[in-house]
Amino acid sequence: MTSTRAIAALRHPWTPVVAITVAFVVLAVIEVARGRFVHDEGLLTYHFAKLAWLEPRAALFLQKSRPPISLLYAPAAALGWHAFALLHVLVAAAALPCIAAIAARLGHGRPAIATLVLAASPLFAAAAVAGVSNSDGVALACVATWLLVCTRRGALAGALLAALPWVRAELAPLSALLLVASGTRHGGRAWLGAIAFVVVYALLGALEHRDVLWLVHYPPALTEPMADNPYWAHHDGRVDAASIGATLLALTPAWMLAIPLRRGRIAREQWLWWSFAAFELGVLLALPRWRVFNFDLSPRYLLGVLPALALALSSNLQAWPEPPRVATRVVETLALAGALALGWAAAMAGQPLGGLVATAVAATALATARAGFVRVGIAIVTLLVIVGPLGFADGARLRRDHESPEIAELLARLREDPRLAGRPLYTNAPLLSATLAGRHGEVHYIVQADQLHELVALTNPDNGQRQRLLAAIARDFYGTPVFPDALAPELLPSDAVLLLVDDPRLSLVMPAAIWDDALVTLSASGRVRVAELRPRGAP
């Protein structure tokens, strides 16, 4: 009897969803422990959450801090990075059963496929581990959509959709689409929930700031970059086929199978997700060229497109007929699996060939789709499960050794040069302190001019918000922060070591006219310079 029940349980349609979700969490927790995906934007999410714990009023009415998730993560962040990262993984995992429930509600015969595509996405998995807020935006969107289409909690769904733009601004169009399309469903409670959230947050903020227009006066992001910031002279906003291909492969190697093939009625919510995905791809690929809201070409900005791809692929697979012959099944499956493996490998390596490989994969996948084989689709998602979470994506630009290779060089210098042992470290590398984790004493982080400018521009000095936040940040911000006004040769300890990474912004806080004569270079490369203060009084 027990074995019969076990077999019946394995055949239950939600068993694969639970299994995939558990596997995702286990693999992600392992990666948190390994520390390969420590990322400066993930650390920023962590620091904002700590601010919400230390200065809740000041932080929650700083729109830049992404208040909804800062409040959620605040207790975990107070316990340290690892507690925060573990909770971050669990929040991302909440999207997995939700996307399956949405797919089932939309009439998809294999809802676990949507879960597989989401869980096996190299970019989603990497974002969940790295702590960046992009996976939080996806999770919140999936939970809110699930509440909207699968439950009676319309007011809560509306409130979450209204909160979504404060988590990820690029998801605001999706929030608006879903709210407008909800119409009178749930008796209009979704609209009421959304209006209630915005009104309550705006009124509380008005009381805190003593300013009715505080949402406009202290926006969530700078509308234009800091003037004379040399970073933008090196910024290239052009988009080419290779970068688009690598990004799509990092989203999911099977993205091309999401091209709508199914005939018949498509649920309204699914059309909304597809419309949003098309809009998002167009706009976010154009914003870097316009330099609007400081968007760059980081693939993580397009992570909000992934649920649309998952639902589309789930919808497409159920429309494919069974193949007529076993031999044809085997050939097509091997061909498609090989193409997908090649495409995934290109995404992992972040190679320029990613665009060409994506084209080859698309051609193979579409040819197979037109032949119409359900089991090919099953092979695809099985491959995704194997290679996605286990490999993660360098193409996602979230791995430390891929995005910040200078950290490995700095660690090697600290390890190999006995002159550096036990001395206070000053650096402009935001990941050094987290990577060292206290193994080399105190690490002082040199706060860049544009980082301070953004914090000053988006906070209110009249009600004390700016002062309270700066005081809280002074405790911990990528290490022990050193603000520009406290950065001078005579203010540093005489035995200080400076570990400097090549960065055009560094000249704003360490001008050559002052620092060139004050430092003695111990070692240097094209990317990293290790220096110490010249003895005072020395020529």
CSV table of C-alpha atoms in Angstrom, one decimal, residues 28-321:
chain,number,residue,atom,x,y,z
A,28,ALA,CA,21.3,28.0,-4.8
A,29,VAL,CA,22.2,27.6,-1.1
A,30,ILE,CA,25.3,25.7,-2.2
A,31,GLU,CA,26.3,28.6,-4.4
A,32,VAL,CA,25.7,31.1,-1.6
A,33,ALA,CA,28.2,29.1,0.5
A,34,ARG,CA,30.7,29.0,-2.4
A,35,GLY,CA,30.6,32.7,-2.8
A,36,ARG,CA,31.1,32.8,-6.6
A,37,PHE,CA,28.3,35.3,-7.1
A,38,VAL,CA,29.1,38.1,-4.7
A,39,HIS,CA,28.1,41.2,-6.6
A,40,ASP,CA,28.2,44.9,-5.8
A,41,GLU,CA,24.5,45.4,-6.7
A,42,GLY,CA,23.6,42.4,-4.5
A,43,LEU,CA,25.6,44.0,-1.6
A,44,LEU,CA,23.8,47.2,-2.3
A,45,THR,CA,20.4,45.4,-1.8
A,46,TYR,CA,21.9,44.0,1.5
A,47,HIS,CA,23.1,47.5,2.7
A,48,PHE,CA,19.7,49.0,1.9
A,49,ALA,CA,18.1,46.3,4.0
A,50,LYS,CA,20.5,47.0,6.9
A,51,LEU,CA,19.6,50.7,6.6
A,52,ALA,CA,15.9,49.8,6.9
A,53,TRP,CA,16.8,47.9,10.2
A,54,LEU,CA,19.0,50.7,11.6
A,55,GLU,CA,17.0,53.7,10.4
A,56,PRO,CA,13.6,52.5,9.3
A,57,ARG,CA,11.9,55.8,8.8
A,58,ALA,CA,14.7,57.4,6.9
A,59,ALA,CA,15.3,54.3,4.7
A,60,LEU,CA,11.7,53.4,4.0
A,61,PHE,CA,11.0,56.9,2.6
A,62,LEU,CA,14.2,56.9,0.5
A,63,GLN,CA,12.7,55.6,-2.7
A,64,LYS,CA,16.1,54.6,-4.0
A,65,SER,CA,16.3,51.9,-1.2
A,66,ARG,CA,13.5,49.9,-2.8
A,67,PRO,CA,11.4,50.1,0.4
A,68,PRO,CA,9.2,47.0,-0.1
A,69,ILE,CA,12.1,44.5,-0.2
A,70,SER,CA,14.3,46.5,2.2
A,71,LEU,CA,11.6,46.1,4.8
A,72,LEU,CA,11.2,42.4,4.0
A,73,TYR,CA,15.0,41.7,4.2
A,74,ALA,CA,15.7,44.0,7.2
A,75,PRO,CA,15.7,41.4,10.0
A,76,ALA,CA,17.8,39.0,8.0
A,77,ALA,CA,20.3,41.7,7.0
A,78,ALA,CA,20.7,42.6,10.6
A,79,LEU,CA,22.1,39.0,11.1
A,80,GLY,CA,24.6,39.4,8.3
A,81,TRP,CA,25.2,38.7,4.6
A,82,HIS,CA,24.6,34.9,4.7
A,83,ALA,CA,21.2,35.2,6.4
A,84,PHE,CA,20.2,37.9,3.9
A,85,ALA,CA,21.4,35.7,0.9
A,86,LEU,CA,19.5,32.7,2.2
A,87,LEU,CA,16.3,34.6,2.5
A,88,HIS,CA,16.9,36.1,-0.9
A,89,VAL,CA,17.0,32.6,-2.4
A,90,LEU,CA,13.8,31.6,-0.7
A,91,VAL,CA,12.0,34.7,-2.1
A,92,ALA,CA,13.2,33.9,-5.6
A,93,ALA,CA,12.0,30.3,-5.1
A,94,ALA,CA,8.5,31.6,-4.3
A,95,ALA,CA,8.1,32.5,-8.0
A,96,LEU,CA,8.5,28.8,-9.1
A,97,PRO,CA,5.2,27.3,-7.8
A,98,CYS,CA,3.4,30.6,-8.7
A,99,ILE,CA,4.4,30.4,-12.3
A,100,ALA,CA,3.2,26.8,-12.5
A,101,ALA,CA,-0.2,27.8,-10.9
A,102,ILE,CA,-0.5,30.6,-13.4
A,103,ALA,CA,0.2,28.3,-16.3
A,104,ALA,CA,-2.3,25.8,-15.0
A,105,ARG,CA,-5.0,28.5,-14.6
A,106,LEU,CA,-4.3,29.6,-18.2
A,107,GLY,CA,-5.1,26.1,-19.4
A,108,HIS,CA,-1.5,24.8,-20.0
A,109,GLY,CA,-1.4,21.0,-19.8
A,110,ARG,CA,2.1,20.8,-18.5
A,111,PRO,CA,2.5,23.7,-16.0
A,112,ALA,CA,5.7,22.2,-14.5
A,113,ILE,CA,7.4,23.2,-17.8
A,114,ALA,CA,7.0,26.9,-16.9
A,115,THR,CA,8.6,26.2,-13.5
A,116,LEU,CA,11.5,24.4,-15.2
A,117,VAL,CA,12.2,27.2,-17.6
A,118,LEU,CA,12.2,29.7,-14.7
A,119,ALA,CA,14.2,27.6,-12.3
A,120,ALA,CA,16.8,26.6,-14.9
A,121,SER,CA,17.3,30.1,-16.2
A,122,PRO,CA,21.1,30.8,-15.7
A,123,LEU,CA,20.3,34.5,-15.2
A,124,PHE,CA,17.4,33.9,-12.7
A,125,ALA,CA,19.5,31.5,-10.7
A,126,ALA,CA,22.5,33.7,-10.6
A,127,ALA,CA,20.4,36.8,-9.6
A,128,ALA,CA,18.8,34.8,-6.8
A,129,VAL,CA,22.3,33.8,-5.4
A,130,ALA,CA,23.9,37.2,-6.0
A,131,GLY,CA,21.3,39.1,-4.0
A,132,VAL,CA,20.4,41.5,-6.8
A,133,SER,CA,16.9,42.9,-6.7
A,134,ASN,CA,16.0,41.8,-10.2
A,135,SER,CA,15.0,38.3,-9.0
A,136,ASP,CA,12.9,40.0,-6.3
A,137,GLY,CA,11.0,41.9,-9.0
A,138,VAL,CA,10.3,38.6,-10.9
A,139,ALA,CA,9.2,36.9,-7.7
A,140,LEU,CA,6.9,39.7,-6.7
A,141,ALA,CA,5.4,39.9,-10.2
A,142,CYS,CA,4.7,36.1,-10.2
A,143,VAL,CA,3.2,36.2,-6.7
A,144,ALA,CA,1.0,39.2,-7.6
A,145,THR,CA,-0.1,37.6,-10.9
A,146,TRP,CA,-0.9,34.3,-9.1
A,147,LEU,CA,-3.0,36.2,-6.5
A,148,LEU,CA,-4.8,38.0,-9.3
A,149,VAL,CA,-5.7,35.1,-11.5
A,150,CYS,CA,-5.8,32.1,-9.1
A,151,THR,CA,-7.2,33.4,-5.8
A,152,ARG,CA,-9.8,35.7,-4.4
A,153,ARG,CA,-7.2,38.0,-2.8
A,154,GLY,CA,-7.6,40.8,-5.3
A,155,ALA,CA,-6.8,43.7,-2.9
A,156,LEU,CA,-3.5,42.1,-1.9
A,157,ALA,CA,-2.7,41.4,-5.6
A,158,GLY,CA,-3.3,45.1,-6.4
A,159,ALA,CA,-1.2,46.3,-3.5
A,160,LEU,CA,1.7,44.1,-4.6
A,161,LEU,CA,1.4,45.2,-8.2
A,162,ALA,CA,1.4,48.8,-7.0
A,163,ALA,CA,4.6,48.1,-4.9
A,164,LEU,CA,6.3,46.5,-7.9
A,165,PRO,CA,7.7,49.7,-9.5
A,166,TRP,CA,9.4,50.5,-6.1
A,167,VAL,CA,11.3,47.2,-6.4
A,168,ARG,CA,12.2,47.3,-10.1
A,169,ALA,CA,11.2,50.4,-12.1
A,170,GLU,CA,11.5,48.6,-15.4
A,171,LEU,CA,8.5,46.4,-14.3
A,172,ALA,CA,6.2,49.3,-13.9
A,173,PRO,CA,4.6,48.7,-17.4
A,174,LEU,CA,3.8,45.2,-16.4
A,175,SER,CA,2.2,46.4,-13.2
A,176,ALA,CA,0.1,48.9,-15.1
A,177,LEU,CA,-1.0,46.4,-17.7
A,178,LEU,CA,-2.1,43.8,-15.2
A,179,LEU,CA,-4.0,46.3,-13.1
A,180,VAL,CA,-5.8,47.8,-16.1
A,181,ALA,CA,-6.6,44.3,-17.5
A,182,SER,CA,-7.9,43.2,-14.1
A,183,GLY,CA,-11.0,45.3,-14.8
A,184,THR,CA,-13.8,44.5,-12.4
A,185,ARG,CA,-12.4,41.0,-11.5
A,186,HIS,CA,-12.6,40.5,-7.7
A,187,GLY,CA,-15.1,43.4,-7.7
A,188,GLY,CA,-12.4,45.9,-8.5
A,189,ARG,CA,-10.6,45.1,-5.3
A,190,ALA,CA,-7.2,45.0,-7.2
A,191,TRP,CA,-7.6,48.6,-8.1
A,192,LEU,CA,-8.6,49.5,-4.6
A,193,GLY,CA,-5.6,47.6,-3.2
A,194,ALA,CA,-3.2,49.4,-5.6
A,195,ILE,CA,-4.7,52.8,-4.8
A,196,ALA,CA,-4.6,52.2,-1.1
A,197,PHE,CA,-0.9,51.2,-1.2
A,198,VAL,CA,0.1,54.3,-3.2
A,199,VAL,CA,-2.0,56.7,-1.1
A,200,VAL,CA,-0.9,55.3,2.2
A,201,TYR,CA,2.8,55.3,1.2
A,202,ALA,CA,2.5,58.9,-0.3
A,203,LEU,CA,0.7,60.3,2.8
A,204,LEU,CA,3.2,58.7,5.3
A,205,GLY,CA,6.1,60.0,3.2
A,206,ALA,CA,4.5,63.4,3.1
A,207,LEU,CA,4.3,63.5,6.9
A,208,GLU,CA,7.9,62.3,7.2
A,209,HIS,CA,9.3,64.7,4.7
A,210,ARG,CA,6.9,67.5,5.4
A,211,ASP,CA,6.5,67.8,1.7
A,212,VAL,CA,3.3,66.8,-0.2
A,213,LEU,CA,5.4,66.4,-3.5
A,214,TRP,CA,8.1,64.4,-1.9
A,215,LEU,CA,7.7,61.5,-4.4
A,216,VAL,CA,8.7,63.9,-7.2
A,217,HIS,CA,11.3,65.9,-5.2
A,218,TYR,CA,13.2,62.8,-4.0
A,219,PRO,CA,12.6,60.3,-6.9
A,220,PRO,CA,13.8,56.7,-6.9
A,221,ALA,CA,16.7,57.4,-9.2
A,222,LEU,CA,18.5,60.2,-10.8
A,223,THR,CA,16.8,61.3,-14.1
A,224,GLU,CA,20.3,62.1,-15.6
A,225,PRO,CA,23.9,61.2,-14.6
A,226,MET,CA,26.0,63.3,-12.4
A,227,ALA,CA,27.6,66.1,-14.4
A,228,ASP,CA,31.2,65.7,-15.5
A,229,ASN,CA,31.3,62.0,-14.4
A,230,PRO,CA,34.1,60.5,-16.5
A,231,TYR,CA,32.4,57.1,-16.4
A,232,TRP,CA,30.0,58.1,-19.1
A,233,ALA,CA,32.9,59.0,-21.4
A,234,HIS,CA,33.8,55.3,-21.4
A,235,HIS,CA,30.1,54.2,-21.7
A,236,ASP,CA,29.1,52.6,-24.9
A,237,GLY,CA,25.3,52.4,-25.3
A,238,ARG,CA,25.3,50.6,-28.6
A,239,VAL,CA,23.5,47.2,-28.9
A,240,ASP,CA,24.7,44.5,-31.3
A,241,ALA,CA,23.4,41.1,-32.2
A,242,ALA,CA,26.1,39.3,-30.1
A,243,SER,CA,25.1,41.1,-26.8
A,244,ILE,CA,21.4,40.5,-27.5
A,245,GLY,CA,22.0,36.9,-28.3
A,246,ALA,CA,24.1,36.4,-25.1
A,247,THR,CA,21.5,38.0,-23.0
A,248,LEU,CA,18.7,35.9,-24.4
A,249,LEU,CA,20.7,32.7,-23.9
A,250,ALA,CA,21.4,33.8,-20.3
A,251,LEU,CA,17.6,34.2,-19.8
A,252,THR,CA,17.0,30.7,-21.1
A,253,PRO,CA,18.8,28.7,-23.8
A,254,ALA,CA,15.3,27.8,-25.1
A,255,TRP,CA,14.1,31.4,-25.6
A,256,MET,CA,13.5,30.9,-29.3
A,257,LEU,CA,10.9,28.2,-28.5
A,258,ALA,CA,8.7,30.9,-26.9
A,259,ILE,CA,7.8,32.3,-30.3
A,260,PRO,CA,4.0,31.9,-30.4
A,261,LEU,CA,3.1,28.8,-32.4
A,262,ARG,CA,-0.1,27.7,-30.7
A,263,ARG,CA,-3.4,28.2,-32.5
A,264,GLY,CA,-6.6,29.0,-30.8
A,265,ARG,CA,-7.6,31.2,-27.9
A,266,ILE,CA,-4.7,32.6,-25.8
A,267,ALA,CA,-5.5,33.8,-22.3
A,268,ARG,CA,-5.6,37.5,-21.8
A,269,GLU,CA,-2.9,37.4,-19.0
A,270,GLN,CA,-0.6,35.6,-21.3
A,271,TRP,CA,-1.0,38.2,-24.0
A,272,LEU,CA,-0.2,40.8,-21.5
A,273,TRP,CA,3.0,39.1,-20.5
A,274,TRP,CA,4.0,38.8,-24.1
A,275,SER,CA,3.2,42.4,-24.8
A,276,PHE,CA,5.2,43.5,-21.9
A,277,ALA,CA,8.2,41.3,-22.9
A,278,ALA,CA,8.2,42.9,-26.4
A,279,PHE,CA,8.0,46.4,-25.0
A,280,GLU,CA,10.6,45.7,-22.4
A,281,LEU,CA,13.1,44.3,-24.9
A,282,GLY,CA,12.7,47.4,-27.1
A,283,VAL,CA,12.9,50.0,-24.4
A,284,LEU,CA,15.7,48.6,-22.3
A,285,LEU,CA,17.8,48.1,-25.3
A,286,ALA,CA,17.3,51.7,-26.2
A,287,LEU,CA,17.7,53.4,-22.8
A,288,PRO,CA,21.5,52.8,-22.5
A,289,ARG,CA,22.0,54.8,-25.7
A,290,TRP,CA,19.9,57.6,-24.3
A,291,ARG,CA,21.6,57.4,-20.9
A,292,VAL,CA,18.2,57.6,-19.1
A,293,PHE,CA,18.0,56.6,-15.5
A,294,ASN,CA,21.5,55.2,-15.6
A,295,PHE,CA,20.5,52.0,-17.3
A,296,ASP,CA,23.3,50.1,-18.9
A,297,LEU,CA,23.4,46.9,-20.9
A,298,SER,CA,23.5,44.5,-18.0
A,299,PRO,CA,21.4,41.4,-18.8
A,300,ARG,CA,19.7,41.5,-15.4
A,301,TYR,CA,17.6,44.4,-16.5
A,302,LEU,CA,15.8,42.1,-18.9
A,303,LEU,CA,15.1,39.4,-16.3
A,304,GLY,CA,11.5,40.6,-16.0
A,305,VAL,CA,10.9,39.1,-19.5
A,306,LEU,CA,11.7,35.6,-18.3
A,307,PRO,CA,8.2,34.7,-16.9
A,308,ALA,CA,6.7,35.6,-20.3
A,309,LEU,CA,9.1,33.3,-22.0
A,310,ALA,CA,8.3,30.5,-19.5
A,311,LEU,CA,4.6,30.8,-20.1
A,312,ALA,CA,5.0,31.0,-23.8
A,313,LEU,CA,7.2,27.9,-23.9
A,314,SER,CA,4.8,26.1,-21.7
A,315,SER,CA,1.9,27.1,-24.0
A,316,ASN,CA,3.8,26.1,-27.1
A,317,LEU,CA,4.8,22.6,-25.9
A,318,GLN,CA,1.3,21.5,-25.2
A,319,ALA,CA,0.3,22.3,-28.8
A,320,TRP,CA,3.0,20.0,-30.3
A,321,PRO,CA,1.7,16.6,-31.5
